Structure formats: structure tokens, C-alpha cells
Tab-separated table of C-alpha atoms in Angstrom:
chain	number	residue	atom	x	y	z
A	164	MET	CA	-4.086	37.086	1.641
A	165	ASN	CA	-0.464	37.793	0.541
A	166	ASN	CA	-0.143	36.422	-3.126
A	167	GLN	CA	3.260	35.813	-3.339
A	168	ASN	CA	6.492	33.389	-3.178
A	169	GLU	CA	7.243	32.295	0.497
A	170	THR	CA	11.313	32.415	1.437
A	171	ILE	CA	11.863	29.747	3.901
A	172	THR	CA	15.565	30.519	5.284
A	173	SER	CA	16.129	29.133	8.215
A	174	PRO	CA	13.855	28.304	11.209
A	175	CYS	CA	16.781	28.836	13.798
A	176	ASN	CA	18.360	31.320	12.266
A	177	LYS	CA	21.668	29.318	12.440
A	178	PRO	CA	24.336	27.653	9.657
A	179	LEU	CA	23.079	23.806	8.570
A	180	HIS	CA	26.819	21.746	8.768
A	181	VAL	CA	26.681	18.278	6.878
A	182	VAL	CA	28.622	16.639	5.281
A	183	LEU	CA	27.799	15.391	1.714
A	184	PHE	CA	28.162	12.672	-1.994
A	185	LYS	CA	28.071	14.190	-4.523
A	186	SER	CA	25.763	12.422	-7.059
A	187	LYS	CA	25.410	12.884	-10.456
A	188	GLU	CA	21.216	13.116	-12.194
A	189	GLY	CA	19.923	13.681	-15.277
A	190	ILE	CA	18.284	16.807	-13.441
A	191	GLU	CA	21.400	18.163	-13.222
A	192	GLN	CA	21.203	19.092	-16.942
A	193	GLN	CA	18.788	22.493	-15.672
A	194	GLY	CA	22.374	24.308	-14.174
A	195	VAL	CA	22.032	22.453	-10.864
A	196	GLN	CA	24.204	20.577	-8.837
A	197	CYS	CA	22.711	16.653	-6.697
A	198	TYR	CA	24.134	15.360	-3.034
A	199	GLU	CA	23.012	13.411	-1.086
A	200	GLY	CA	23.169	12.722	2.580
A	201	VAL	CA	21.977	12.374	6.087
A	202	MET	CA	20.632	14.684	9.153
A	203	THR	CA	19.021	14.216	12.238
A	204	PHE	CA	15.612	14.151	13.424
A	205	LYS	CA	16.337	17.260	15.476
A	206	GLU	CA	18.365	19.091	12.409
A	207	LEU	CA	15.623	18.625	10.505
A	208	VAL	CA	13.023	20.492	12.621
A	209	ASP	CA	15.786	22.844	13.516
A	210	HIS	CA	16.721	24.075	9.977
A	211	PHE	CA	13.727	23.170	7.235
A	212	LYS	CA	9.518	23.694	7.997
A	213	ALA	CA	6.996	23.646	5.223
A	214	GLU	CA	6.094	25.897	3.100
A	215	LYS	CA	2.650	27.726	4.241
A	216	GLY	CA	-1.121	26.847	3.049
A	217	SER	CA	-2.343	28.348	0.240
A	218	GLU	CA	-4.694	29.951	2.224
A	219	LYS	CA	-1.872	32.059	3.106
A	220	ILE	CA	-0.183	32.458	-0.204
A	221	GLY	CA	-2.351	31.331	-2.701
A	222	GLU	CA	-2.422	28.503	-5.076
A	223	VAL	CA	-0.767	30.583	-7.965
A	224	ASP	CA	2.253	30.732	-5.791
A	225	LYS	CA	2.393	27.184	-4.723
A	226	LYS	CA	5.271	25.494	-5.409
A	227	GLN	CA	4.465	21.939	-3.369
A	228	ARG	CA	0.262	20.561	-1.579
A	229	ASP	CA	-0.437	21.783	1.001
A	230	VAL	CA	0.325	18.857	3.917
A	231	ASP	CA	-1.528	16.033	3.809
A	232	SER	CA	-2.993	15.951	7.377
A	233	LYS	CA	-4.163	12.785	6.796
A	234	ARG	CA	-0.788	11.630	5.685
A	235	VAL	CA	1.045	13.030	8.336
A	236	ASN	CA	-2.372	11.274	11.164
A	237	GLY	CA	-1.176	8.306	9.498
A	238	LEU	CA	3.141	8.417	10.298
A	239	LYS	CA	1.934	8.798	13.642
A	240	GLN	CA	-0.194	5.318	13.893
A	241	TYR	CA	3.042	4.066	11.736
A	242	TRP	CA	5.062	4.971	14.262
A	243	THR	CA	3.307	4.101	17.492
A	244	THR	CA	2.898	0.325	15.470
A	245	SER	CA	5.419	-0.424	13.667
A	246	LYS	CA	8.621	-2.745	15.831
A	247	GLY	CA	11.109	-1.507	13.086
A	248	THR	CA	10.055	2.256	11.654
A	249	VAL	CA	11.882	3.713	8.390
A	250	PHE	CA	11.398	6.037	6.389
A	251	PRO	CA	12.183	7.067	2.574
A	252	ASN	CA	14.773	9.836	2.197
A	253	ILE	CA	13.186	13.425	1.706
A	254	THR	CA	14.703	16.128	-1.438
A	255	LEU	CA	15.155	19.148	-0.752
A	256	PHE	CA	16.402	22.131	-2.573
A	257	ALA	CA	18.542	25.321	-1.990
A	258	ASN	CA	19.077	27.983	-3.332
A	259	SER	CA	22.860	28.448	-2.571
A	260	LEU	CA	25.232	26.451	-0.852
A	261	SER	CA	28.933	27.011	0.965
A	262	LEU	CA	31.516	23.750	0.351
A	263	LYS	CA	33.816	23.738	2.425
A	264	ASN	CA	36.664	20.621	2.763
A	265	SER	CA	36.312	17.468	-0.300
A	266	VAL	CA	38.143	13.716	0.043
A	267	THR	CA	37.750	11.743	-2.896
A	268	VAL	CA	37.175	8.260	-1.024
A	269	GLY	CA	37.389	5.336	-4.067
A	270	ASN	CA	35.134	6.623	-6.678
A	271	LYS	CA	33.180	9.161	-4.622
A	272	LEU	CA	33.727	12.634	-3.635
A	273	ILE	CA	33.004	13.266	-0.406
A	274	ILE	CA	31.884	17.371	0.620
A	275	GLU	CA	31.940	19.080	3.773
A	276	ALA	CA	29.409	22.051	3.560
A	277	THR	CA	27.662	24.838	5.326
A	278	LEU	CA	23.491	25.915	4.412
A	279	GLU	CA	23.991	29.402	5.658
A	280	ARG	CA	21.202	30.762	7.844
A	281	ASN	CA	20.201	32.935	5.024
A	282	ALA	CA	20.115	30.528	2.685
A	283	ASP	CA	16.580	30.135	0.747
A	284	ARG	CA	15.130	26.025	0.868
A	285	PHE	CA	12.343	24.146	0.102
A	286	ILE	CA	10.569	20.370	0.631
A	287	ALA	CA	9.815	19.638	-2.612
A	288	ASP	CA	9.527	15.671	-1.118
A	289	GLY	CA	9.107	14.845	2.954
A	290	GLN	CA	6.433	17.815	4.154
A	291	GLY	CA	4.513	15.109	5.986
A	292	ARG	CA	7.689	13.258	6.798
A	293	GLN	CA	9.360	16.699	8.779
A	294	ALA	CA	5.529	17.429	10.135
A	295	PHE	CA	5.095	14.435	11.565
A	296	ILE	CA	8.868	14.562	13.117
A	297	ASP	CA	8.534	18.033	14.243
A	298	TRP	CA	5.369	16.681	16.186
A	299	LEU	CA	6.663	13.721	17.946
A	300	LEU	CA	9.846	15.861	18.822
A	301	SER	CA	7.599	19.167	19.627
A	302	ASP	CA	6.966	16.490	23.015
A	303	GLU	CA	10.197	16.863	25.597
A	304	SER	CA	9.799	12.888	26.093
A	305	ASN	CA	10.475	11.964	23.314
A	306	ALA	CA	13.806	14.097	23.061
A	307	GLU	CA	15.840	10.363	22.935
A	308	PHE	CA	14.965	10.358	18.671
A	309	GLU	CA	16.924	14.066	17.734
A	310	ASP	CA	19.263	11.694	17.149
A	311	HIS	CA	18.021	9.611	14.770
A	312	THR	CA	18.280	9.422	11.316
A	313	ILE	CA	17.012	10.731	7.597
A	314	SER	CA	18.276	10.290	4.069
A	315	PHE	CA	18.507	13.311	1.786
A	316	LYS	CA	18.546	14.046	-1.733
A	317	LEU	CA	19.732	18.201	-1.773
A	318	ILE	CA	19.331	20.146	-5.355
A	319	VAL	CA	21.327	23.453	-4.904
A	320	THR	CA	19.217	25.778	-7.694
A	321	GLN	CA	22.492	27.960	-7.704
A	322	THR	CA	19.812	31.324	-7.873
A	323	GLU	CA	18.949	33.946	-6.112
A	324	SER	CA	16.045	32.515	-4.640
A	325	LEU	CA	14.290	29.834	-4.976
A	326	SER	CA	11.303	31.855	-6.251
A	327	THR	CA	12.932	32.548	-9.486
A	328	PRO	CA	10.949	31.065	-12.685
A	329	LYS	CA	13.618	29.113	-13.529
A	330	ALA	CA	13.860	27.706	-9.931
A	331	VAL	CA	9.940	26.994	-9.136
A	332	GLN	CA	9.683	25.463	-12.826
A	333	ILE	CA	12.588	22.775	-11.933
A	334	ILE	CA	10.697	22.415	-8.176
A	335	ARG	CA	6.671	21.797	-9.192
A	336	GLN	CA	8.534	19.730	-11.990
A	337	LEU	CA	9.688	17.423	-9.752
A	338	PHE	CA	6.741	17.083	-8.021
A	339	ALA	CA	5.044	16.073	-11.440
A	340	ASP	CA	8.170	13.491	-11.562
A	341	TYR	CA	7.556	12.329	-8.153
A	342	HIS	CA	3.641	12.765	-7.640
A	343	VAL	CA	2.162	12.763	-11.119
A	344	LYS	CA	4.340	9.965	-13.330
A	345	LEU	CA	4.543	8.042	-10.394
A	346	THR	CA	2.938	4.472	-11.231
A	347	LYS	CA	1.647	3.699	-7.368
A	348	PRO	CA	1.873	-0.600	-6.835
A	349	ASN	CA	-1.188	-2.567	-6.754
A	350	SER	CA	-3.347	-3.497	-4.353
A	351	SER	CA	-2.249	-7.088	-4.537
A	352	ILE	CA	1.963	-6.385	-3.915
A	353	SER	CA	1.032	-3.513	-1.676
A	354	LYS	CA	-0.892	-6.382	0.585
A	355	HIS	CA	1.656	-9.075	0.168
A	356	PHE	CA	4.106	-7.151	1.360
A	357	ASP	CA	2.574	-6.071	4.148
A	358	ASN	CA	3.104	-7.564	6.504
A	359	SER	CA	2.219	-4.858	9.539
A	360	THR	CA	-0.983	-5.836	10.377
A	361	VAL	CA	-3.026	-8.631	11.747
A	362	LEU	CA	-4.970	-9.840	8.356
A	363	SER	CA	-1.709	-9.115	5.783
A	364	ARG	CA	0.123	-11.366	8.397
A	365	LEU	CA	-2.757	-14.282	8.351
A	366	MET	CA	-3.265	-13.934	4.993
A	367	ASN	CA	0.483	-14.526	4.124
A	368	ASP	CA	0.928	-17.570	6.282
A	369	CYS	CA	-2.786	-18.956	4.459
A	370	LEU	CA	-0.104	-18.834	1.647
A	371	GLU	CA	2.096	-21.305	2.721
A	372	LEU	CA	-0.623	-24.084	2.997
A	373	GLN	CA	-0.157	-27.052	1.482
A	374	VAL	CA	-2.934	-28.714	-0.152
A	375	ASP	CA	-2.535	-32.381	-1.786
A	376	SER	CA	0.806	-31.719	-4.284
A	377	TYR	CA	1.107	-27.619	-4.732
A	378	LYS	CA	1.365	-24.725	-2.663
A	379	LEU	CA	-0.931	-22.452	-1.959
A	380	LYS	CA	1.116	-19.842	-2.871
A	381	SER	CA	1.965	-21.093	-6.613
A	382	LYS	CA	-2.076	-20.422	-7.167
A	383	ILE	CA	-2.545	-16.840	-6.696
A	384	ALA	CA	-0.755	-13.766	-8.133
A	385	LEU	CA	0.961	-12.432	-5.439
A	386	HIS	CA	2.266	-8.771	-7.664
A	387	GLY	CA	-1.593	-8.827	-9.006
A	388	LYS	CA	-0.765	-9.889	-12.416
A	389	ILE	CA	-2.027	-13.019	-13.898
A	390	LYS	CA	0.048	-15.931	-15.577
A	391	ALA	CA	-0.602	-19.463	-16.713
A	392	GLY	CA	-1.585	-21.204	-13.912
A	393	HIS	CA	-3.040	-18.483	-11.332
A	394	ILE	CA	-6.600	-18.433	-10.479
A	395	TRP	CA	-6.807	-15.449	-8.003
A	396	THR	CA	-4.862	-12.362	-7.191
A	397	PHE	CA	-3.517	-11.984	-4.224
A	398	GLN	CA	-6.281	-9.270	-3.285
A	399	GLN	CA	-9.292	-11.040	-4.726
A	400	PHE	CA	-7.781	-13.884	-2.348
A	401	THR	CA	-7.583	-11.062	1.019
A	402	THR	CA	-11.133	-9.903	-0.217
A	403	MET	CA	-12.263	-13.347	-0.045
A	404	MET	CA	-11.221	-13.997	2.968
A	405	GLN	CA	-12.053	-11.035	4.489
A	406	LYS	CA	-15.461	-12.247	3.728
A	407	PHE	CA	-15.526	-15.664	5.349
A	408	LEU	CA	-13.548	-13.949	8.345
A	409	ASN	CA	-16.517	-11.153	8.594
A	410	LEU	CA	-13.033	-8.631	9.337
A	411	THR	CA	-10.954	-6.025	8.042
A	412	ASN	CA	-8.404	-4.315	8.689
A	413	SER	CA	-9.151	-2.586	12.231
A	414	THR	CA	-11.391	-5.429	13.735
A	415	ALA	CA	-8.712	-8.327	12.782
A	416	SER	CA	-6.376	-5.997	15.105
A	417	LYS	CA	-9.359	-5.845	17.241
A	418	GLN	CA	-10.367	-9.612	17.567
A	419	ILE	CA	-7.157	-11.545	16.895
A	420	THR	CA	-4.724	-10.267	20.294
A	421	ASP	CA	-2.646	-12.569	21.153
A	422	GLU	CA	-1.182	-15.823	19.043
A	423	ALA	CA	-3.503	-18.148	20.507
A	424	GLN	CA	-6.146	-16.308	18.829
A	425	TYR	CA	-3.823	-16.307	15.750
A	426	GLU	CA	-3.722	-19.491	15.589
A	427	ASP	CA	-7.108	-20.410	16.117
A	428	ALA	CA	-8.324	-18.118	12.851
A	429	LEU	CA	-5.070	-19.375	10.709
A	430	ASN	CA	-6.583	-22.692	11.359
A	431	LEU	CA	-9.921	-22.450	10.558
A	432	CYS	CA	-8.145	-20.458	7.419
A	433	ARG	CA	-6.520	-23.487	6.484
A	434	SER	CA	-9.248	-25.950	7.313
A	435	TYR	CA	-11.785	-23.740	4.674
A	436	LEU	CA	-9.150	-23.179	2.513
A	437	THR	CA	-8.068	-27.186	2.178
A	438	CYS	CA	-11.492	-27.602	1.195
A	439	ILE	CA	-12.209	-25.019	-1.490
A	440	PHE	CA	-8.982	-25.537	-3.302
A	441	ARG	CA	-10.035	-29.685	-3.402
A	442	LEU	CA	-13.027	-28.693	-5.546
A	443	LEU	CA	-11.737	-26.203	-8.215
A	444	PRO	CA	-10.957	-27.528	-10.558
A	445	ILE	CA	-7.386	-26.194	-10.770
A	446	GLU	CA	-5.695	-28.295	-12.570
A	447	ASN	CA	-7.354	-27.391	-15.682
A	448	ILE	CA	-6.263	-23.909	-15.671
A	449	THR	CA	-2.935	-23.970	-18.034
A	450	ASN	CA	-3.182	-20.182	-19.528
A	451	THR	CA	-4.284	-17.598	-19.668
A	452	GLN	CA	-6.849	-18.524	-22.126
A	453	ASP	CA	-8.154	-21.268	-19.272
A	454	HIS	CA	-8.536	-18.248	-16.714
A	455	GLU	CA	-11.122	-16.169	-18.757
A	456	LYS	CA	-13.487	-18.678	-19.573
A	457	ALA	CA	-13.575	-19.835	-16.284
A	458	MET	CA	-16.298	-18.365	-13.910
A	459	PHE	CA	-14.216	-19.972	-10.274
A	460	THR	CA	-11.624	-17.445	-11.653
A	461	ARG	CA	-13.575	-14.413	-11.105
A	462	ALA	CA	-12.851	-12.033	-8.176
A	463	ILE	CA	-16.679	-12.229	-7.545
A	464	PHE	CA	-16.926	-16.143	-7.885
A	465	ALA	CA	-14.733	-16.410	-5.264
A	466	ASN	CA	-16.686	-13.094	-3.173
A	467	ALA	CA	-19.184	-16.137	-3.271
A	468	LEU	CA	-17.254	-18.727	-1.991
A	469	GLY	CA	-16.116	-16.749	1.076
A	470	TYR	CA	-19.530	-15.899	2.198
A	471	VAL	CA	-20.922	-19.315	1.836
A	472	GLY	CA	-18.132	-20.369	3.781
A	473	ARG	CA	-19.042	-18.041	6.095
A	474	SER	CA	-22.709	-19.044	6.119
A	475	LEU	CA	-21.813	-23.187	6.306
A	476	MET	CA	-19.325	-21.752	9.524
A	477	ASP	CA	-22.218	-19.740	11.540
A	478	GLU	CA	-24.134	-23.666	11.023
A	479	MET	CA	-20.911	-25.506	12.384
A	480	LEU	CA	-21.047	-23.482	15.619
A	481	LEU	CA	-24.144	-24.721	16.122
A	482	ASP	CA	-24.011	-28.283	14.893
A	483	ASN	CA	-20.309	-29.916	15.837
A	484	SER	CA	-21.217	-33.055	13.459
A	485	ILE	CA	-21.264	-30.506	10.232
A	486	ALA	CA	-18.143	-30.405	8.495
A	487	TRP	CA	-16.256	-28.746	5.540
A	488	GLU	CA	-17.316	-31.167	3.123
A	489	ARG	CA	-20.772	-29.815	2.712
A	490	ILE	CA	-19.655	-27.793	-0.109
A	491	ASN	CA	-19.626	-29.187	-3.200
A	492	LEU	CA	-19.892	-27.289	-6.279
A	493	ASN	CA	-21.136	-30.612	-8.391
A	494	GLY	CA	-23.579	-29.550	-11.399
A	495	ILE	CA	-22.521	-25.617	-11.145
A	496	PRO	CA	-21.114	-24.988	-14.351
A	497	ILE	CA	-17.456	-22.956	-13.049
A	498	GLU	CA	-15.568	-23.296	-15.785
A	499	ASP	CA	-17.538	-21.766	-18.468
A	500	LYS	CA	-19.068	-18.004	-17.789
A	501	SER	CA	-20.926	-18.371	-21.208
A	502	ASP	CA	-22.949	-21.307	-19.671
A	503	SER	CA	-26.450	-20.752	-19.845
A	504	PHE	CA	-26.869	-21.316	-15.916
A	505	TRP	CA	-25.116	-17.958	-15.745
A	506	LEU	CA	-27.604	-16.244	-18.280
A	507	GLU	CA	-30.334	-17.471	-16.874
A	508	ALA	CA	-29.698	-16.118	-13.232
A	509	ASN	CA	-28.510	-12.286	-14.483
A	510	VAL	CA	-24.423	-13.623	-13.251
A	511	THR	CA	-23.307	-12.539	-16.996
A	512	MET	CA	-25.506	-11.196	-19.769
A	513	LYS	CA	-24.867	-10.733	-23.611
A	514	ASP	CA	-23.664	-7.808	-25.414
A	515	LYS	CA	-22.333	-8.077	-29.226
A	516	GLY	CA	-21.566	-10.894	-29.192
A	517	THR	CA	-19.853	-11.199	-25.924
A	518	ILE	CA	-20.295	-12.324	-22.435
A	519	LYS	CA	-19.813	-10.011	-19.595
A	520	ILE	CA	-20.449	-10.720	-16.246
A	521	ILE	CA	-22.547	-8.101	-14.550
A	522	LYS	CA	-20.413	-6.042	-11.218
A	523	ASN	CA	-21.828	-6.996	-7.553
A	524	THR	CA	-23.714	-10.459	-8.198
A	525	ASP	CA	-21.112	-12.779	-5.735
A	526	THR	CA	-23.831	-12.088	-3.315
A	527	ARG	CA	-26.368	-13.719	-5.971
A	528	ILE	CA	-23.788	-16.510	-6.747
A	529	GLY	CA	-23.713	-17.254	-2.724
A	530	SER	CA	-27.476	-17.372	-2.317
A	531	LEU	CA	-27.693	-19.847	-5.857
A	532	ILE	CA	-24.653	-22.145	-3.682
A	533	CYS	CA	-26.035	-22.004	-0.409
A	534	ARG	CA	-29.723	-22.923	-1.768
A	535	LYS	CA	-28.301	-26.267	-3.288
A	536	LEU	CA	-26.158	-26.947	-0.579
A	537	ARG	CA	-29.006	-26.237	1.929
A	538	ILE	CA	-26.932	-24.277	3.384
A	539	TYR	CA	-28.642	-21.278	5.810
A	540	PRO	CA	-27.469	-17.917	4.501
A	541	CYS	CA	-25.134	-15.440	5.905
A	542	PRO	CA	-26.610	-12.438	6.602
A	543	GLU	CA	-25.377	-10.427	3.495
A	544	LEU	CA	-27.167	-13.385	1.445
A	545	SER	CA	-30.323	-12.836	3.405
A	546	ALA	CA	-30.399	-9.080	2.398
């Protein structure tokens, strides 16, 4: 193993001519220059390549993590399934840049520049995108995508190479700033904003359901943070419906393959949700204290309702005289998680004077409700 930093020059051994906007960012305090630009897919593949893997140059000398094959495969799937692909910009480093002509337009400085063929270059963020695009264009039948573009941020260190201590430190710190210190969006907002799958689209359409005086989405924390009037987060709502439908993202796309099937699934969800939300005393949840006190606002209770709904749906398939109104929660203290009913059912426990919910008791709650309503439990509840 050759444990030394790698110098990366132009793979095609040609200079790259670019038009850049001069930008200004805090990192320039480190003595670097920042620019923004756009290049074609072909230019990215021709003039940049990922750093060698740690098995070749050693982890000690790596300035970037190894290319993640899982991430690249995800991009391949995204490309083949999305009706409108878009990629975030990539961040590139270069040790030098030849500046040519410049012009000021408004308050922006636009520069014609050349990244010389022997200039050291490095992909600090975007290795997976480069690897995917390289794979895409390796197939001659995809030549039509060569002129697709991707934007980039270019940081010029003005050092002898990108292996100097200064350059290495700046590149590694940028990686940490991007990925280590990054706060990723929670699962609720990620799923709510994503309509690329059948299941996510179905869940978002369910939220448009009008139940009496309100729309469902007004009772769901779409961004994952419970506020006054919210019952569940979008993630909790989605999980409940997955248990009701007995679907995952992958199985949903296989079982719901056309608009007719989609409308049937949506109507089924609407009927179930109308019944459930009319049963829940949601008008009593006016603040976060009410939410914390109640049992029906817990994720495990939402899951239990999903199992109960599926259990009843199985019976409805055998007997069309059965209706959703069969579900009722009378006599169950769903507004008070501290009630002795939950303690005796081993759903909650006392811990130093406080009431805590026991994990993974959603099937226990579902079984309790099915037993009370004399509904034959689905397989998950009878296991």
C-alpha cells in the first residue's frame, strides 16, 4: 500500500475552460478564493475523478471518505424512476486557477478562467454524483445526457498542491462542516416533502381528507414537531397507515400500479380515517400538555389503531355487512395514559413517580381493542 496523498490532474489531460461568478464566503478567511459555476455532465467526467479508495492510499492520507456504492446505486434508481431529476451542486477544490477576462454585470463579477490540465483538483462533496454520471455516460446510448448540467462551487487554495497541510486541513474541515455538523431533516418532513413514491403520495393525499370541520393535515405535525392541536407527527401517521394497509414503500409500488388501484386504496384509507378521527377526542388536545397526558396521541396507540383497522378490514372482506362503525373506543381511557387500565395491561409502568410507556406494546393495545370489540385479530396481533 502506497501511503501518500494523491495528486489528481485532468483525466483527459486537457484544460477545462469555465465561466465563473466570483463568490464570497467565510472560508475565504483561510486564504482561499471561492467561485460558482456550471459544467456539463461530460465536462465533470472528463476533468474530475474521485479520490482513490482507502485500500490503495490508506485511511491516514484520505481527505474524503470512500465512494459509497449504496449512495451511487440510490442515484441510479433515482435517475430511472424520477420524472424530473435534479442534483444539488458539488464542491470542488483546485490548487490553482488561471484567470482570463472578467466583466461586471450588476454587482456580480463574472470571470472567464481555465483549470489547467496539470492543476491539482479534488471533489470534496459530490463523489457519488460524479461516479453515477461516469456510469451513466459510459453507456454510449446515453450520449444525449452529455450536455446536462450540474452546478459547482470551486474553492482555489493557491497552494503548491492539494496535499499541503493547509489544503488538507481546509478540505477535511469542509467535509466535517457539510456532513458531521449537518442536522438532517427528521423523518416526518423528509417523507412529507417526498412525493416520488406511491406510498408517500398516498399519505399526502390522505391528509387532504375533510373530517367534519377540519382537514386531516391540520391535526398532523407535518414537519415532525408537535404543536398545539397536533395529534401525531407525519411519520407516526404514515407508520399507522402502513400497518393498516400492510404495505412498505417497495410493496406499495408493486401492488398499486395504476390510477384505478390508487383511487381504490385512497378511498379505503379515507373511509378508515374518517371513522378513526371521529372517534378520537381531538378537540380536547389544545396544548402540548394535553398531548403529553393522553394515550391516544402516542405512536404506539396509532400503530395499534392501524392493526385494529386491518383486522376489521379482513373481516369486511368476508362479510360485507360489517362497517367501519364497528370500531369504537368506549370504556377505554384513551385520554389518560396514567390510568390504572394501562398499568394493569402492562402498557405503562411507574418509574420514580412518573408514568412511562413500555416500548413495543402497540400489538398489546391492538389486541385489547380487538378483544373488546370481538374483532378477529390480524396475524401481527395473534402472534
